Amino acid sequence: MSRFFHGDSSSESSSSDEEELYSEEEEEKSEEESDEDSDDSSSSGGEDDHLTGANRFMKGESSDEESDVEDVRVVKSAKDKRLEEVEGTVKLIENAEKINDWAVISAGKYSPWPVSSHRHFEFDKLNRQVVKLMQSGTTPKIYIKAIADLEDFMNEAIAKSKVSTKKMNATNARGLNAVKQRIRKNNKDYASLIEQYRDDKTGYMESDEEEEVVTTEKPSRPKLVLDDDAGDGEGFSTVGRGGKTLQYTPESILKHLRTVIESRGKKNTDRNEQIRIMEKLYEVATTPYQKIRVLLALISTRFDLTTGAASFMSQEQWKLLVNSYSFSLTPDNVLRYLVYTHARAEQEFNTLLQVLESNPDYVVIENAEEWEDDEKPPIVQAGEKLRIPGSIVSFVERLDDELTRSLQHIDPHTAEYIERLADEGALYTKVVRGLLYLEKLAKDVKLQTPQESINRIIIRRLEHLYFKPSQVVTILEDNTWKAIPESLNSGVTPRGKADASALVHTLCTYLYQHSEGIIRARAMLCQIYFLALHDQYYRARDMMLMSHLQETINSFDINTQILFNRTLVQVGLCAFRAGLIYEAQNSLQEICGSGRQKELLAQGVMIQRYSQVSPEQERLERQRQLPFHMHINLELLECVYLTCSMLLEIPLLAQTGSSPDLKKRIISKTYRRMLEYHERQIFTGPPENTRDHVMQASKALAAGEWKKCSDFIHSIKIWDLMSRPDDIKGMLSEQIQEEGLRTYLFTYAPFYDTLSVSTLASMFELPERKVAAVVSKMISHEELAAALDQVNSAIIFRKGVELSRLQSLALTLSDKASGLIESNERTLEQRTQGTAGAFERSGQQGGRGGRTGGRGRGDSRGGRGGAGNRRGGQQFTGGALDSRQGGAVRA
């Protein structure tokens, strides 16, 4: 046999002993991890069962005849081994106490973790070891002695640190604080045993019997095990630690509830199991307090199931809903669980409101203190109200958000979307009912209900109303008040107030008086949107201008900015329906002219090829999208914008034909680009979409064919989506006739000396009175060089006012020279900035002037000096040529 395995030398013996030691340690570790802790026979088997691998060839483990001394192994029970571990840990703590090393006590001597991470505490290690020993029903006395002495030593250390001038180092201080936080909480469970030890330390340690466990077992995760005695087919029951069946009784409701609440948010927590437990707790709840506490926790836990941006549940979570919601699990059904969860939470919230309304002595408010004693429920004093911590407003907001998220993920062109949208009526009822409850709490001054809670729930109610027609709002309000008991009424919006306009006005007025900031701004935008939707343009415009929101909207959050954009667009559509083309184009210009209507109105995400949008930003943008039923029709919006731009741009293009000064003026760059692209087309076919119809109508209007233009505009089918489409088409016909008349006059005015009003009236099928009014307006605005002869009913054009080619070029040169002078002045001001007083002359006035003073070099050009009454005589800022003062060259 090889010399590496015989080993006659002392070095070989020591090596063999080390191998034996390592082998025994491995065996002990494996035995500790096994579940057969109390079976001594299993750990005292033959030696051959323990010799595996290379160990069977080692000298210390071999039964070879060369071995003269046979090792005797002592087999220890699992309890003895764990008791030795406890003694070793206690020894480490005592040694650390002698040198006042709290870092070792709190974090362990060889722990790689910092004290602040709260991992591998030597004290926690001791507690974990004792838990295994206490399974036999007794508490080790050495443990009681260790924690009692440690608490006394900790109190002494704290007292010394307060009076000592020398501060403890940072590591030791952190360790002391860590032990202080843990030991006081831990020792409460062993208060009686610690008291016995402190009364007679020697006698307590010399007594033979071990004290029984008085600690409260830490809650373990319940398991489902088979119950053989069950004969009704339900062969499973919930058990806890030690195989004891968990019994849900009215007395243990608060204990089980606290266990569930403490496990919320922790890793590997089965939320569906928590929901089942709380449903059972609600079934056995008897008092209103127990029902309210369970419902508050149950609703919050249901909302935990739909956390995350996608709001989708995993496949395993689906399988747990066997008794609640049964259907086949397919990818198409993934969203249905979200709908189910929202419906159950809504039902439980309704139950919560019913319990609170029927028990007025119990109130749920946000600023209440939590009841800590789970053994003894609180008692309601006469004339007082028991405050339970919770937030009705948060539940309402979360229900509303969950409905919005589900509508975002459902295809709007399916019947499922319509079915889901039908739940909005029930949700609106909950919002109103929550408002009634908060109004009731606000009447009690002692409760100190915050006004912000009422404002938050009112703005939620308003956001369900502002975009709906008045007929829909009236129906929604009627159904809501029918579902609310007759005994409940609102002080803000009394029962029976079904007028939609008055309701919206009342809610907004309340928020104007009691809120500020974002809520007040959103209320104002909602009212403006509602007024514009119901064709009250002038009221909506005045409110928009008086609010000054357009100046401060950039400082608000993104959702409020989206609401502002929607309101601006709705005001523009309202102006168009009223026949105010110029106002409509101005309102729509900022949104429609940007080419980003979808993003600005939160009606879609535009994927650009070279965009720098991160996935996180894209996810947030998708979360902000509005449900489909709140969308504004983008095709209708584009049609209105292009039609308004056509009615303004075509006369302007005709006017600039003889007036070069107006070529710089462009009303809509988007429309100009489309028109230029359309004119570059070699072949133009029949119009296929809205844009083609408007472009061909523009071409016909520019050629004076107003009837053809009107036909193109009327053939657009999108007008049928607006209210009163016939009135809209009639208004457009009148606008096209008037703009066609103006275009004709701009184009052919140089070729006429006089023109009869009756001729124009017959050409454009307008009344002579209307033609005279249009011509008079053009003359008064100096758009047309003519005079109106009312006696002969004719227009007399003035000749010679048109600019020749040379005059046009001269004006262009003058404009460029003026621009060069201004650029020169700005450049010189930048270079001489900070040297404004360098050329001042003491005792003199005048000088070479300044930006506001004379610049001249003589009496006829502004004067060099002496003119004390001239503006800016002593100031010089380097102005070179100023055409506004002094002897400026006049064109």
XYZ file of N, CA and C in Angstrom, residues 513-715:
609
model
N -63.146 77.107 -3.967
C -63.181 77.722 -2.637
C -62.331 76.981 -1.611
N -62.168 75.669 -1.768
C -61.535 74.873 -0.721
C -60.230 74.216 -1.132
N -59.764 74.437 -2.335
C -58.534 73.778 -2.778
C -57.622 74.784 -3.448
N -56.435 74.326 -3.761
C -55.459 75.160 -4.455
C -54.474 74.243 -5.166
N -53.650 74.847 -5.998
C -52.641 74.058 -6.686
C -53.219 73.238 -7.819
N -52.781 71.992 -7.902
C -53.128 71.133 -9.028
C -54.621 70.827 -9.057
N -55.217 70.553 -7.890
C -56.638 70.205 -7.870
C -57.490 71.363 -8.383
N -57.134 72.570 -7.988
C -57.897 73.731 -8.447
C -57.723 73.943 -9.949
N -56.517 73.775 -10.445
C -56.276 73.934 -11.877
C -57.020 72.869 -12.677
N -57.025 71.634 -12.195
C -57.733 70.574 -12.907
C -59.242 70.813 -12.897
N -59.756 71.328 -11.791
C -61.185 71.639 -11.741
C -61.544 72.714 -12.766
N -60.703 73.716 -12.905
C -60.968 74.776 -13.876
C -60.905 74.242 -15.302
N -59.935 73.386 -15.575
C -59.826 72.809 -16.913
C -61.016 71.906 -17.222
N -61.483 71.173 -16.222
C -62.653 70.312 -16.436
C -63.895 71.146 -16.764
N -64.077 72.246 -16.064
C -65.243 73.086 -16.345
C -65.136 73.732 -17.724
N -63.959 74.186 -18.108
C -63.784 74.773 -19.437
C -64.064 73.729 -20.514
N -63.580 72.506 -20.300
C -63.826 71.430 -21.267
C -65.325 71.159 -21.391
N -66.016 71.105 -20.245
C -67.449 70.826 -20.266
C -68.201 71.935 -20.988
N -67.848 73.195 -20.746
C -68.518 74.310 -21.427
C -68.256 74.266 -22.930
N -67.019 73.987 -23.329
C -66.705 73.916 -24.756
C -67.417 72.749 -25.428
N -67.559 71.641 -24.697
C -68.246 70.484 -25.268
C -69.714 70.785 -25.529
N -70.296 71.699 -24.750
C -71.713 72.034 -24.894
C -71.904 73.385 -25.580
N -70.937 73.759 -26.457
C -71.056 74.903 -27.381
C -71.215 76.232 -26.664
N -70.599 76.376 -25.504
C -70.570 77.665 -24.828
C -69.159 78.243 -24.975
N -68.887 78.699 -26.189
C -67.510 79.070 -26.523
C -67.049 80.284 -25.738
N -67.861 81.312 -25.676
C -67.389 82.566 -25.085
C -67.141 82.422 -23.586
N -67.972 81.638 -22.894
C -67.710 81.395 -21.472
C -66.426 80.577 -21.293
N -66.254 79.576 -22.146
C -65.042 78.762 -22.044
C -63.800 79.586 -22.359
N -63.895 80.439 -23.368
C -62.736 81.273 -23.730
C -62.398 82.252 -22.614
N -63.418 82.880 -22.042
C -63.159 83.851 -20.981
C -62.534 83.172 -19.751
N -63.026 81.985 -19.401
C -62.438 81.276 -18.259
C -60.994 80.879 -18.536
N -60.731 80.451 -19.758
C -59.365 80.063 -20.105
C -58.418 81.253 -20.015
N -58.863 82.407 -20.477
C -58.000 83.592 -20.453
C -57.832 84.126 -19.030
N -58.898 84.099 -18.250
C -58.814 84.632 -16.883
C -58.034 83.707 -15.948
N -57.972 82.435 -16.277
C -57.245 81.510 -15.409
C -55.730 81.671 -15.505
N -55.242 82.192 -16.649
C -53.798 82.358 -16.904
C -53.048 81.020 -16.790
N -53.749 79.939 -17.052
C -53.101 78.635 -16.973
C -52.074 78.446 -18.081
N -52.284 79.125 -19.210
C -51.326 78.969 -20.305
C -49.950 79.506 -19.940
N -49.868 80.330 -18.899
C -48.583 80.875 -18.469
C -47.873 79.962 -17.467
N -48.641 79.188 -16.714
C -48.046 78.371 -15.636
C -48.215 76.876 -15.851
N -48.741 76.468 -16.996
C -49.042 75.050 -17.175
C -47.775 74.203 -17.197
N -46.647 74.772 -17.586
C -45.407 73.977 -17.638
C -44.907 73.567 -16.264
N -45.397 74.210 -15.219
C -44.957 73.871 -13.869
C -45.808 72.761 -13.235
N -46.857 72.326 -13.916
C -47.722 71.283 -13.380
C -47.236 69.913 -13.838
N -47.854 68.877 -13.283
C -47.481 67.520 -13.653
C -47.966 67.187 -15.065
N -47.496 66.063 -15.591
C -47.762 65.718 -16.986
C -49.244 65.440 -17.208
N -49.913 64.797 -16.275
C -51.335 64.507 -16.451
C -52.162 65.779 -16.552
N -51.794 66.797 -15.790
C -52.500 68.073 -15.894
C -52.193 68.761 -17.216
N -50.973 68.641 -17.709
C -50.648 69.198 -19.021
C -51.444 68.511 -20.126
N -51.638 67.204 -19.994
C -52.460 66.484 -20.980
C -53.895 67.002 -20.939
N -54.432 67.218 -19.737
C -55.780 67.764 -19.618
C -55.862 69.166 -20.216
N -54.821 69.953 -20.057
C -54.797 71.292 -20.664
C -54.833 71.196 -22.191
N -54.069 70.278 -22.754
C -54.083 70.102 -24.214
C -55.460 69.663 -24.706
N -56.076 68.752 -23.994
C -57.419 68.303 -24.380
C -58.421 69.464 -24.317
N -58.309 70.271 -23.271
C -59.217 71.413 -23.137
C -58.999 72.418 -24.254
N -57.741 72.684 -24.599
C -57.439 73.630 -25.673
C -58.016 73.149 -26.994
N -57.878 71.858 -27.261
C -58.419 71.300 -28.500
C -59.943 71.391 -28.507
N -60.564 71.114 -27.360
C -62.027 71.161 -27.314
C -62.539 72.585 -27.494
N -61.817 73.575 -26.983
C -62.195 74.974 -27.203
C -62.097 75.314 -28.693
N -61.071 74.806 -29.366
C -60.939 75.037 -30.797
C -62.070 74.408 -31.595
N -62.456 73.203 -31.235
C -63.585 72.559 -31.925
C -64.886 73.314 -31.664
N -65.034 73.832 -30.446
C -66.230 74.617 -30.135
C -66.274 75.895 -30.977
N -65.150 76.554 -31.136
C -65.095 77.755 -31.975
C -65.425 77.420 -33.427
N -64.973 76.269 -33.901
C -65.284 75.874 -35.288
C -66.777 75.636 -35.456
N -67.399 74.968 -34.489
C -68.841 74.743 -34.594
C -69.620 76.048 -34.554
N -69.053 77.062 -33.886
C -69.704 78.372 -33.834
C -69.418 79.220 -35.061
N -68.624 78.722 -36.008
C -68.312 79.476 -37.215
C -67.183 80.467 -37.057
N -66.428 80.379 -35.964
C -65.305 81.297 -35.718
C -64.029 80.622 -36.226
N -63.773 80.806 -37.517
C -62.677 80.081 -38.162
C -61.323 80.529 -37.634
N -61.119 81.820 -37.510
C -59.821 82.334 -37.068
C -59.514 81.879 -35.635
N -60.499 81.967 -34.742
C -60.287 81.543 -33.345
C -60.032 80.037 -33.258
N -60.737 79.279 -34.076
C -60.538 77.826 -34.069
C -59.127 77.473 -34.541
N -58.667 78.133 -35.591
C -57.320 77.835 -36.093
C -56.251 78.216 -35.079
N -56.440 79.317 -34.391
C -55.467 79.726 -33.369
C -55.412 78.723 -32.205
N -56.561 78.208 -31.793
C -56.591 77.261 -30.677
C -55.970 75.918 -31.052
N -56.174 75.490 -32.291
C -55.691 74.184 -32.725
C -54.261 74.217 -33.242
N -53.735 75.411 -33.488
C -52.427 75.532 -34.142
C -51.319 74.863 -33.342
N -51.292 75.093 -32.033
C -50.177 74.602 -31.226
C -50.161 73.072 -31.143
N -51.335 72.456 -31.100
C -51.405 71.003 -30.978
C -51.278 70.347 -32.350
N -52.103 70.767 -33.291
C -52.125 70.121 -34.616
C -50.926 70.501 -35.461
N -50.365 71.662 -35.232
C -49.207 72.072 -36.030
C -47.919 71.391 -35.625
N -47.909 70.706 -34.491
C -46.682 70.054 -34.019
C -46.469 68.685 -34.636
N -47.536 68.065 -35.160
C -47.412 66.716 -35.697
C -47.341 65.646 -34.630
N -47.593 65.987 -33.368
C -47.516 65.033 -32.257
C -48.831 65.011 -31.484
N -49.934 64.973 -32.233
C -51.235 65.022 -31.583
C -51.450 63.834 -30.649
N -51.005 62.656 -31.070
C -51.220 61.467 -30.245
C -50.537 61.601 -28.891
N -49.291 62.030 -28.908
C -48.549 62.140 -27.652
C -49.098 63.246 -26.767
N -49.409 64.396 -27.363
C -49.853 65.539 -26.567
C -51.225 65.308 -25.951
N -52.051 64.495 -26.603
C -53.383 64.205 -26.089
C -53.446 62.869 -25.368
N -52.300 62.173 -25.230
C -52.222 60.868 -24.547
C -53.174 59.861 -25.163
N -53.178 59.808 -26.479
C -54.037 58.875 -27.200
C -53.222 57.883 -28.020
N -51.958 57.737 -27.704
C -51.116 56.785 -28.416
C -49.664 57.174 -28.276
N -48.800 56.208 -28.530
C -47.351 56.425 -28.455
C -46.804 56.346 -29.872
N -46.130 57.395 -30.292
C -45.552 57.427 -31.635
C -44.127 56.886 -31.561
N -43.879 55.797 -32.254
C -42.560 55.187 -32.284
C -41.749 55.825 -33.402
N -40.734 56.566 -33.025
C -39.883 57.227 -34.005
C -38.608 56.428 -34.217
N -38.081 56.545 -35.419
C -36.954 55.708 -35.783
C -35.713 56.055 -34.980
N -35.423 57.316 -34.813
C -34.186 57.732 -34.151
C -34.484 58.396 -32.804
N -35.531 57.977 -32.152
C -35.885 58.583 -30.866
C -34.932 58.103 -29.779
N -34.720 58.962 -28.784
C -33.833 58.663 -27.670
C -34.636 58.328 -26.409
N -35.834 57.806 -26.581
C -36.694 57.500 -25.447
C -36.255 56.178 -24.839
N -36.023 56.174 -23.538
C -35.615 54.966 -22.840
C -36.832 54.072 -22.602
N -36.629 52.785 -22.342
C -37.765 51.899 -22.051
C -38.579 52.347 -20.844
N -37.916 52.913 -19.848
C -38.644 53.399 -18.669
C -39.563 54.554 -19.035
N -39.077 55.488 -19.864
C -39.912 56.605 -20.290
C -41.077 56.124 -21.142
N -40.821 55.157 -22.002
C -41.901 54.624 -22.830
C -42.955 53.924 -21.972
N -42.512 53.216 -20.938
C -43.453 52.546 -20.050
C -44.323 53.567 -19.315
N -43.700 54.646 -18.816
C -44.476 55.674 -18.137
C -45.448 56.358 -19.082
N -45.024 56.546 -20.327
C -45.911 57.193 -21.294
C -47.109 56.308 -21.612
N -46.890 55.012 -21.664
C -48.005 54.100 -21.924
C -48.964 54.058 -20.734
N -48.445 54.233 -19.539
C -49.319 54.257 -18.370
C -50.200 55.498 -18.356
N -49.777 56.558 -18.999
C -50.547 57.800 -19.002
C -51.604 57.843 -20.099
N -51.678 56.814 -20.923
C -52.638 56.834 -22.018
C -54.070 56.825 -21.489
N -54.936 57.549 -22.179
C -56.334 57.618 -21.775
C -57.103 56.438 -22.362
N -58.143 55.975 -21.675
C -58.994 54.929 -22.255
C -59.641 55.405 -23.555
N -60.034 54.446 -24.366
C -60.497 54.771 -25.716
C -61.751 55.636 -25.696
N -62.647 55.432 -24.736
C -63.899 56.187 -24.742
C -63.690 57.660 -24.390
N -62.504 58.034 -23.946
C -62.204 59.439 -23.647
C -61.449 60.127 -24.774
N -61.170 59.408 -25.849
C -60.362 59.976 -26.928
C -61.131 61.041 -27.701
N -60.382 61.988 -28.232
C -60.890 62.950 -29.208
C -60.492 62.443 -30.587
N -61.440 62.394 -31.505
C -61.193 61.830 -32.828
C -60.109 62.633 -33.538
N -58.950 61.995 -33.755
C -57.821 62.709 -34.361
C -58.067 63.016 -35.834
N -58.796 62.161 -36.533
C -59.100 62.440 -37.940
C -60.020 63.646 -38.062
N -61.011 63.734 -37.182
C -61.873 64.911 -37.169
C -61.083 66.158 -36.812
N -60.185 66.012 -35.866
C -59.364 67.151 -35.454
C -58.500 67.653 -36.620
N -57.897 66.739 -37.354
C -57.075 67.133 -38.499
C -57.921 67.765 -39.580
N -59.119 67.221 -39.802
C -60.000 67.784 -40.829
C -60.400 69.213 -40.483
N -60.742 69.470 -39.223
C -61.123 70.821 -38.796
C -59.943 71.774 -38.936
N -58.776 71.323 -38.526
C -57.591 72.186 -38.588
C -57.228 72.537 -40.035
N -57.226 71.567 -40.927
C -56.870 71.833 -42.326
C -57.922 72.690 -43.011
N -59.194 72.482 -42.671
C -60.247 73.308 -43.272
C -60.108 74.760 -42.830
N -59.867 74.987 -41.551
C -59.668 76.361 -41.063
C -58.429 76.984 -41.708
N -57.352 76.207 -41.822
C -56.135 76.740 -42.447
C -56.381 77.079 -43.910
N -57.183 76.272 -44.613
C -57.498 76.562 -46.020
C -58.258 77.883 -46.143
N -59.252 78.097 -45.299
C -60.057 79.307 -45.389
C -59.260 80.556 -45.041
N -58.146 80.414 -44.343
C -57.311 81.569 -44.004
C -56.131 81.729 -44.947
N -55.552 80.633 -45.383
C -54.327 80.697 -46.175
C -54.583 81.041 -47.642
N -55.645 80.539 -48.235
C -55.875 80.779 -49.670
C -56.084 82.264 -49.958
N -56.929 83.010 -49.217
C -56.992 84.467 -49.454
C -55.659 85.165 -49.191
N -54.909 84.682 -48.203
C -53.610 85.304 -47.918
C -52.636 85.095 -49.067
N -52.638 83.918 -49.656
C -51.769 83.666 -50.815
C -52.162 84.538 -51.997
N -53.456 84.749 -52.180
C -53.902 85.622 -53.272
C -53.519 87.070 -52.998
N -53.553 87.481 -51.760
C -53.207 88.863 -51.411
C -51.727 89.126 -51.608
N -50.872 88.163 -51.331
C -49.434 88.373 -51.472
C -48.980 88.384 -52.926
N -49.860 88.091 -53.833
C -49.461 88.119 -55.245
C -49.045 89.499 -55.710
N -49.700 90.558 -55.185
C -49.352 91.925 -55.571
C -48.738 92.714 -54.431
N -48.514 92.088 -53.301
C -47.941 92.780 -52.137
C -46.786 91.963 -51.600
N -45.562 92.230 -52.009
C -44.412 91.439 -51.544
C -44.178 91.531 -50.044
N -44.674 92.593 -49.403
C -44.451 92.739 -47.961
C -45.099 91.616 -47.160
N -46.134 91.007 -47.689
C -46.878 90.013 -46.936
C -46.385 88.597 -47.149
N -45.321 88.446 -47.921
C -44.860 87.090 -48.205
C -44.275 86.404 -46.974
N -43.825 87.194 -46.001
C -43.238 86.605 -44.806
C -44.301 86.022 -43.873
N -45.523 86.392 -44.053
C -46.579 85.978 -43.139
C -47.088 84.587 -43.534
N -46.988 83.666 -42.604
C -47.478 82.308 -42.811
C -48.336 81.949 -41.607
N -49.538 81.544 -41.867
C -50.452 81.205 -40.780
C -50.214 79.787 -40.292
N -50.088 78.842 -41.223
C -49.909 77.436 -40.858
C -48.816 76.828 -41.733
N -47.671 76.537 -41.138
C -46.585 75.920 -41.890
C -46.946 74.495 -42.317
N -47.675 73.804 -41.461
C -48.076 72.431 -41.804
C -48.943 72.419 -43.046
N -49.900 73.316 -43.097
C -50.772 73.383 -44.273
C -49.998 73.805 -45.511
N -49.072 74.744 -45.373
C -48.274 75.188 -46.529
C -47.453 74.030 -47.097
N -46.846 73.236 -46.222
C -46.061 72.098 -46.702
C -46.931 71.104 -47.451
N -48.090 70.822 -46.920
C -48.984 69.890 -47.607
C -49.422 70.442 -48.962
N -49.710 71.741 -49.006
C -50.158 72.348 -50.266
C -49.047 72.341 -51.301
N -47.824 72.648 -50.888
C -46.702 72.619 -51.833
C -46.436 71.207 -52.324
N -46.529 70.233 -51.449
C -46.334 68.842 -51.875
C -47.415 68.419 -52.864
N -48.638 68.852 -52.645
C -49.740 68.491 -53.539
C -49.560 69.143 -54.901
N -49.063 70.369 -54.925
C -48.873 71.059 -56.204
C -47.723 70.475 -57.005
N -46.766 69.815 -56.342
C -45.644 69.216 -57.067
C -46.013 67.881 -57.708
N -47.165 67.342 -57.358
C -47.559 66.065 -57.921
C -47.853 66.214 -59.421
N -47.313 65.291 -60.192
C -47.542 65.333 -61.647
C -48.966 64.926 -61.968
N -49.416 63.879 -61.311
C -50.783 63.404 -61.552
C -51.516 63.362 -60.228
N -52.696 63.971 -60.232
C -53.521 64.005 -59.028
C -54.809 63.251 -59.289
N -54.984 62.145 -58.588
C -56.180 61.355 -58.752
C -57.311 61.851 -57.887
N -58.415 61.128 -57.878
C -59.540 61.524 -57.033
C -59.152 61.422 -55.558
N -59.717 62.262 -54.707
C -59.339 62.257 -53.295
C -59.745 60.945 -52.618
N -58.855 60.454 -51.758
C -59.102 59.197 -51.067
C -59.294 59.371 -49.566
N -58.646 60.360 -48.991
C -58.768 60.568 -47.547
C -59.081 62.032 -47.266
N -59.132 62.345 -45.993
C -59.499 63.713 -45.589
C -58.509 64.735 -46.110
N -57.231 64.407 -46.045
C -56.213 65.354 -46.487
C -56.325 65.632 -47.983
N -56.577 64.613 -48.763
C -56.720 64.823 -50.211
C -57.923 65.694 -50.526
N -59.022 65.484 -49.827
C -60.209 66.318 -50.058
C -59.911 67.790 -49.786
N -59.223 68.073 -48.690
C -58.942 69.469 -48.341
C -57.962 70.087 -49.337
N -56.952 69.330 -49.778
C -55.980 69.876 -50.720
C -56.629 70.202 -52.073
N -57.474 69.328 -52.563
C -58.135 69.616 -53.846
C -59.164 70.723 -53.692
N -59.797 70.821 -52.537
C -60.698 71.950 -52.283
C -59.916 73.255 -52.246
N -58.707 73.242 -51.691
C -57.874 74.451 -51.665
C -57.502 74.880 -53.075
N -57.168 73.908 -53.920
C -56.805 74.234 -55.311
C -57.983 74.837 -56.055
N -59.185 74.319 -55.823
C -60.366 74.860 -56.484
C -60.696 76.250 -55.961
N -60.538 76.479 -54.651
C -60.831 77.797 -54.094
C -59.859 78.835 -54.622
N -58.587 78.455 -54.768
C -57.604 79.410 -55.299
C -57.911 79.779 -56.742
N -58.541 78.877 -57.484
C -58.898 79.157 -58.882
C -60.234 79.865 -59.003
N -60.900 80.151 -57.894
C -62.180 80.847 -57.933
C -63.373 79.929 -58.075
N -63.175 78.620 -58.058
C -64.272 77.669 -58.213
C -64.795 77.287 -56.821
N -65.580 78.179 -56.259
C -66.017 77.969 -54.878
C -67.017 76.833 -54.752
N -67.818 76.600 -55.816
C -68.778 75.494 -55.755
C -68.057 74.150 -55.725
N -67.029 74.021 -56.541
C -66.263 72.784 -56.557
C -65.568 72.559 -55.204
N -65.070 73.644 -54.645
C -64.443 73.567 -53.319
C -65.456 73.115 -52.274
N -66.653 73.672 -52.342
C -67.684 73.294 -51.381
C -68.066 71.826 -51.529
N -68.108 71.347 -52.755
C -68.443 69.935 -52.970
C -67.381 69.019 -52.359
N -66.122 69.374 -52.549
C -65.046 68.554 -51.971
C -65.153 68.511 -50.441
N -65.417 69.662 -49.829
C -65.501 69.710 -48.367
C -66.717 68.937 -47.861
N -67.840 69.074 -48.548
C -69.049 68.381 -48.108
C -68.949 66.873 -48.281
N -68.113 66.417 -49.190
C -67.988 64.978 -49.420
C -67.168 64.266 -48.342
